[in-house]
Coordinates of N, CA and C and ligand atoms in Angstrom, one line a residue:
X10 N 0.7 -1.2 0.0 CA -0.1 -0.1 -0.1 C 1.1 1.4 0.1
X11 N 0.1 2.6 -0.6 CA 1.6 3.2 -1.4 C 0.2 4.6 -0.7
X12 N 0.5 5.2 0.2 CA -0.2 6.9 0.4 C 0.6 7.8 0.0
X13 N -0.8 8.8 -0.1 CA 0.3 10.0 -0.8 C 0.5 10.5 -2.2
X14 N 0.1 9.2 -2.9 CA 1.1 9.2 -4.2 C -0.1 9.3 -4.9
X15 N -0.3 9.9 -6.2 CA -1.5 10.1 -7.7 C -1.1 9.8 -8.8
X16 N -2.1 8.7 -9.0 CA -1.6 7.8 -10.3 C -2.2 9.3 -11.3
X17 N -1.1 8.9 -12.3 CA -1.3 9.9 -13.5 C -1.5 9.6 -14.8
X18 N -1.2 8.3 -14.9 CA -1.7 8.1 -16.2 C -1.6 6.6 -16.2
X19 N -2.6 5.8 -17.2 CA -2.6 4.4 -17.2 C -2.6 4.1 -18.2
X20 N -1.7 2.5 -18.7 CA -1.3 2.1 -19.6 C -1.9 0.5 -20.1
X21 N -3.2 0.9 -20.3 CA -4.2 -0.7 -20.5 C -3.4 -1.7 -21.4
X22 N -2.6 -1.2 -22.4 CA -2.5 -2.3 -23.5 C -1.2 -2.3 -22.2
X23 N 0.1 -1.6 -21.7 CA 1.3 -2.1 -21.3 C 1.0 -3.0 -19.9
X24 N -0.2 -2.5 -18.9 CA -0.6 -2.8 -17.8 C 0.4 -2.3 -17.4
X25 N 0.5 -0.9 -17.0 CA 0.9 -0.4 -16.2 C 0.4 0.9 -15.6
X26 N 0.6 1.8 -14.6 CA -0.1 2.5 -14.1 C 1.9 3.7 -13.8
X27 N 1.6 5.1 -13.7 CA 2.3 6.0 -13.3 C 2.0 6.5 -12.0
X28 N 2.5 7.2 -11.0 CA 2.6 8.0 -10.2 C 3.1 9.4 -10.1
X29 N 2.5 10.1 -9.4 CA 2.6 11.6 -9.4 C 4.4 11.7 -9.2
X30 N 5.1 10.7 -8.6 CA 6.5 10.5 -8.2 C 7.5 9.9 -9.7
X31 N 6.8 9.9 -10.9 CA 7.3 8.7 -12.0 C 7.6 7.9 -11.3
X32 N 6.9 6.8 -10.7 CA 7.4 5.4 -10.7 C 6.3 4.7 -11.1
X33 N 6.9 3.3 -11.7 CA 5.7 2.8 -12.6 C 5.3 1.4 -12.1
X34 N 4.2 0.6 -12.3 CA 4.4 -0.2 -11.8 C 3.2 -1.1 -12.6
X35 N 3.3 -2.2 -12.5 CA 2.4 -3.6 -13.5 C 1.6 -4.2 -12.6
X36 N 0.7 -4.6 -13.4 CA -0.4 -5.7 -12.7 C -1.3 -6.0 -13.6
X37 N -1.8 -7.0 -13.1 CA -2.4 -7.7 -13.7 C -3.7 -7.5 -14.2
X38 N -4.8 -7.0 -13.0 CA -5.7 -6.7 -13.3 C -6.0 -5.3 -12.4
X39 N -6.9 -4.1 -12.9 CA -6.3 -3.0 -12.7 C -8.2 -2.8 -12.2
X40 N -8.4 -2.5 -10.9 CA -9.3 -2.1 -10.7 C -9.5 -0.4 -9.8
X41 N -10.4 0.4 -11.0 CA -10.3 1.9 -10.5 C -11.7 2.0 -9.5
X42 N -10.9 2.5 -8.5 CA -11.8 3.3 -7.0 C -11.9 5.1 -6.4
X43 N -12.1 5.5 -8.0 CA -10.8 6.7 -7.5 C -12.2 7.9 -6.8
X44 N -13.1 7.3 -6.7 CA -14.4 7.9 -5.8 C -14.6 8.7 -7.1
X45 N -15.8 9.8 -6.2 CA -16.1 11.0 -6.8 C -15.9 12.2 -6.5
X46 N -16.3 13.8 -7.5 CA -16.1 14.6 -6.9 C -17.6 15.8 -7.4
X47 N -17.6 16.4 -7.1 CA -19.2 16.9 -6.9 C -19.0 18.3 -8.0
X48 N -19.4 17.7 -9.3 CA -19.9 18.7 -10.2 C -19.4 20.3 -9.9
X49 N -18.4 21.4 -10.6 CA -18.5 22.5 -10.5 C -19.2 23.4 -11.2
X50 N -19.8 24.4 -10.6 CA -20.6 25.3 -11.0 C -19.7 25.9 -11.2
X51 N -19.7 26.7 -13.0 CA -19.2 27.7 -13.4 C -18.7 29.2 -13.1
X52 N -18.3 30.3 -12.6 CA -18.2 31.3 -12.3 C -18.4 32.1 -11.4
X53 N -18.6 31.2 -10.2 CA -19.5 31.6 -9.4 C -18.6 31.2 -8.3
X54 N -19.2 32.1 -7.5 CA -18.2 31.8 -6.0 C -18.9 32.2 -4.9
X55 N -18.1 31.8 -3.4 CA -18.9 31.3 -1.9 C -20.0 30.5 -1.8
X56 N -20.0 29.4 -2.9 CA -20.0 27.8 -2.4 C -19.7 27.1 -2.4
X57 N -20.2 25.9 -1.6 CA -19.3 25.6 -0.5 C -19.6 23.9 -1.4
X58 N -18.6 23.4 -1.7 CA -19.1 21.6 -2.1 C -18.4 20.9 -1.2
X59 N -19.5 20.3 0.0 CA -19.6 19.8 1.4 C -18.9 18.8 0.9
X60 N -17.2 18.7 1.1 CA -16.7 17.2 1.3 C -16.1 17.0 2.8
X61 N -15.6 17.6 3.1 CA -14.4 17.8 4.5 C -14.9 18.6 5.8
X62 N -13.8 18.4 6.6 CA -14.5 18.8 8.0 C -14.3 20.1 8.0
X63 N -13.8 20.4 7.1 CA -13.5 22.1 6.8 C -14.9 22.8 6.3
X64 N -15.4 21.8 5.6 CA -16.3 23.1 4.9 C -17.4 22.1 5.8
X65 N -17.7 21.1 6.8 CA -18.8 21.3 7.5 C -18.5 22.5 8.5
X66 N -17.7 22.9 9.5 CA -17.1 23.9 10.1 C -18.0 25.1 9.5
X67 N -17.5 25.4 8.4 CA -17.7 26.5 7.6 C -19.4 26.7 7.8
X68 N -20.0 25.6 7.4 CA -21.5 25.4 7.0 C -21.9 25.8 8.3
X69 N -20.9 24.9 9.5 CA -22.3 25.5 10.7 C -22.0 26.5 11.5
X70 N -21.3 27.6 11.1 CA -20.6 28.9 11.8 C -21.4 29.7 11.4
X71 N -22.2 29.1 9.3 CA -23.1 30.3 8.8 C -24.8 29.8 9.5
X72 N -24.9 28.5 9.7 CA -25.7 28.0 10.5 C -26.6 29.2 11.7
X73 N -26.8 30.0 11.6 CA -27.2 30.9 12.5 C -28.8 31.2 12.5
X74 N -29.5 31.5 13.4 CA -30.6 31.4 13.5 C -31.2 33.2 12.4
X75 N -32.3 32.5 12.0 CA -32.6 33.7 10.1 C -31.4 33.3 9.1
X76 N -30.4 32.9 9.2 CA -29.9 32.7 8.5 C -30.4 32.1 6.9
X77 N -30.5 32.3 6.3 CA -30.9 32.0 4.5 C -29.9 31.4 4.0
X78 N -29.9 29.6 3.8 CA -28.6 29.3 2.9 C -29.8 27.9 2.0
X79 N -29.1 28.2 0.8 CA -29.4 27.6 -0.4 C -28.3 26.0 -0.7
X80 N -29.0 25.1 -0.4 CA -28.8 23.7 -0.8 C -28.7 23.2 -2.3
X81 N -28.3 23.1 -3.3 CA -28.1 23.0 -4.5 C -27.6 21.2 -4.0
X82 N -28.7 20.8 -5.0 CA -28.3 19.0 -5.0 C -29.1 18.2 -4.1
X83 N -30.4 17.6 -4.5 CA -31.5 17.1 -3.5 C -31.4 15.3 -3.5
X84 N -29.8 15.3 -3.6 CA -29.8 13.5 -3.4 C -29.6 13.8 -1.7
X85 N -29.4 12.1 -1.2 CA -29.0 11.9 -0.2 C -28.6 12.6 0.7
X86 N -27.2 13.4 0.1 CA -26.4 14.0 1.0 C -27.3 15.5 0.9
X87 N -27.3 16.1 0.3 CA -28.2 17.5 0.1 C -29.4 17.5 1.1
X88 N -30.1 16.6 1.3 CA -31.2 16.2 1.4 C -31.2 16.7 2.9
X89 N -29.8 16.1 3.7 CA -30.2 15.6 4.9 C -29.3 16.6 5.9
X90 N -28.5 17.3 4.9 CA -28.1 18.7 4.9 C -29.2 19.7 5.7
X91 N -29.9 19.9 4.2 CA -30.5 20.5 4.0 C -32.0 20.3 5.6
X92 N -32.5 19.3 5.8 CA -32.9 19.0 6.9 C -32.3 19.4 8.3
X93 N -30.9 18.8 8.3 CA -30.2 19.7 9.3 C -29.5 21.4 10.2
X94 N -30.1 21.8 8.2 CA -29.7 23.0 8.3 C -31.2 23.8 9.0
X95 N -32.0 23.0 8.7 CA -33.4 23.5 8.8 C -33.7 24.4 10.8
X96 N -33.1 22.6 11.5 CA -33.2 22.7 12.4 C -32.6 23.9 13.4
X97 N -31.0 23.9 12.6 CA -30.2 25.0 13.0 C -30.6 26.7 12.9
X98 N -31.1 27.2 11.5 CA -31.2 28.4 11.7 C -33.1 28.9 12.0
X99 N -33.7 27.9 12.3 CA -35.1 27.8 12.7 C -35.0 28.4 14.6
X100 N -34.2 27.8 14.9 CA -33.9 28.4 16.3 C -34.1 29.5 16.9
Ligands
LIG297 C1 -20.0 14.9 3.3 C2 -20.5 13.4 3.0 C3 -21.8 12.3 3.8 C4 -21.6 10.8 3.2 N1 -21.9 10.0 4.3 C5 -22.1 9.3 4.3 C6 -23.4 8.2 4.9 O1 -23.3 8.7 6.0 N2 -22.8 6.9 4.5 C7 -22.6 6.3 3.6 O2 -22.5 5.0 3.6 N3 -22.1 7.2 2.8 C8 -21.5 7.9 2.6 N4 -21.2 9.1 2.1 C9 -20.6 8.6 0.8 C10 -19.6 7.7 0.9 O3 -18.2 8.8 1.7 C11 -18.5 7.2 -0.5 O4 -19.6 6.8 -1.2 C12 -17.4 6.6 -0.5 O5 -16.8 7.4 0.2 C13 -17.4 6.4 -1.7 O6 -16.0 5.4 -1.7 P1 -14.7 5.7 -2.9 O7 -14.1 4.1 -2.3 O8 -15.9 4.7 -4.0 O9 -14.4 6.8 -3.1 P2 -13.5 7.5 -1.7 O10 -13.7 7.4 -0.6 O11 -14.1 8.8 -2.4 O12 -12.1 7.1 -2.1 C14 -11.7 7.8 -3.6 C15 -9.8 7.3 -3.1 O13 -9.0 7.4 -4.2 C16 -8.2 8.4 -4.2 N5 -8.2 8.9 -5.5 C17 -8.0 9.2 -6.6 N6 -7.9 9.2 -7.5 C18 -6.3 9.4 -7.6 C19 -5.5 8.9 -8.3 N7 -5.8 9.7 -9.5 N8 -5.0 8.0 -7.9 C20 -4.6 7.5 -6.4 N9 -5.7 7.9 -5.4 C21 -6.9 8.4 -5.9 C22 -8.6 9.6 -3.0 O14 -8.0 10.4 -2.7 C23 -9.3 8.6 -1.9 O15 -8.7 8.6 -1.3 C24 -20.9 11.0 2.1 C25 -20.1 11.6 1.4 C26 -19.9 12.9 1.9 C27 -19.3 13.6 0.6

């Protein structure tokens, strides 16, 4: 297991990957499990892409009584955050 490295290229024909330190690794089978990132909305500022503990802390700070906060994305995470925010800003 290697931490702190990012794979920067994959060569399926050669069965090899290269990381950001320039090291090459060969494989028999390759599993890509690189997660997902939120879609960015271009030309906008002040949007929190809710992913990290810092994001949580920032939103928690903003969630004062009477605050108006828009949640974009009504999936599982967006719905859960919206429900929590309603509780926080309605106090
Ligand atoms: C705010 C929030 C709350 C959530 N709450 C829940 C919950 O309560 N219950 C639940 O079941 N799920 C929850 N989820 C969802 C859950 O976190 C994800 O579904 C899960 O982490 C996805 O796992 P994964 O292994 O596919 O990706 P990740 O956990 O994102 O792992 C991908 C890994 O690949 C690494 N990586 C990416 N690109 C490269 C590369 N080129 N080279 C090397 N490494 C790379 C990344 O650094 C990361 O370590 C939540 C997500 C968020 C954002």
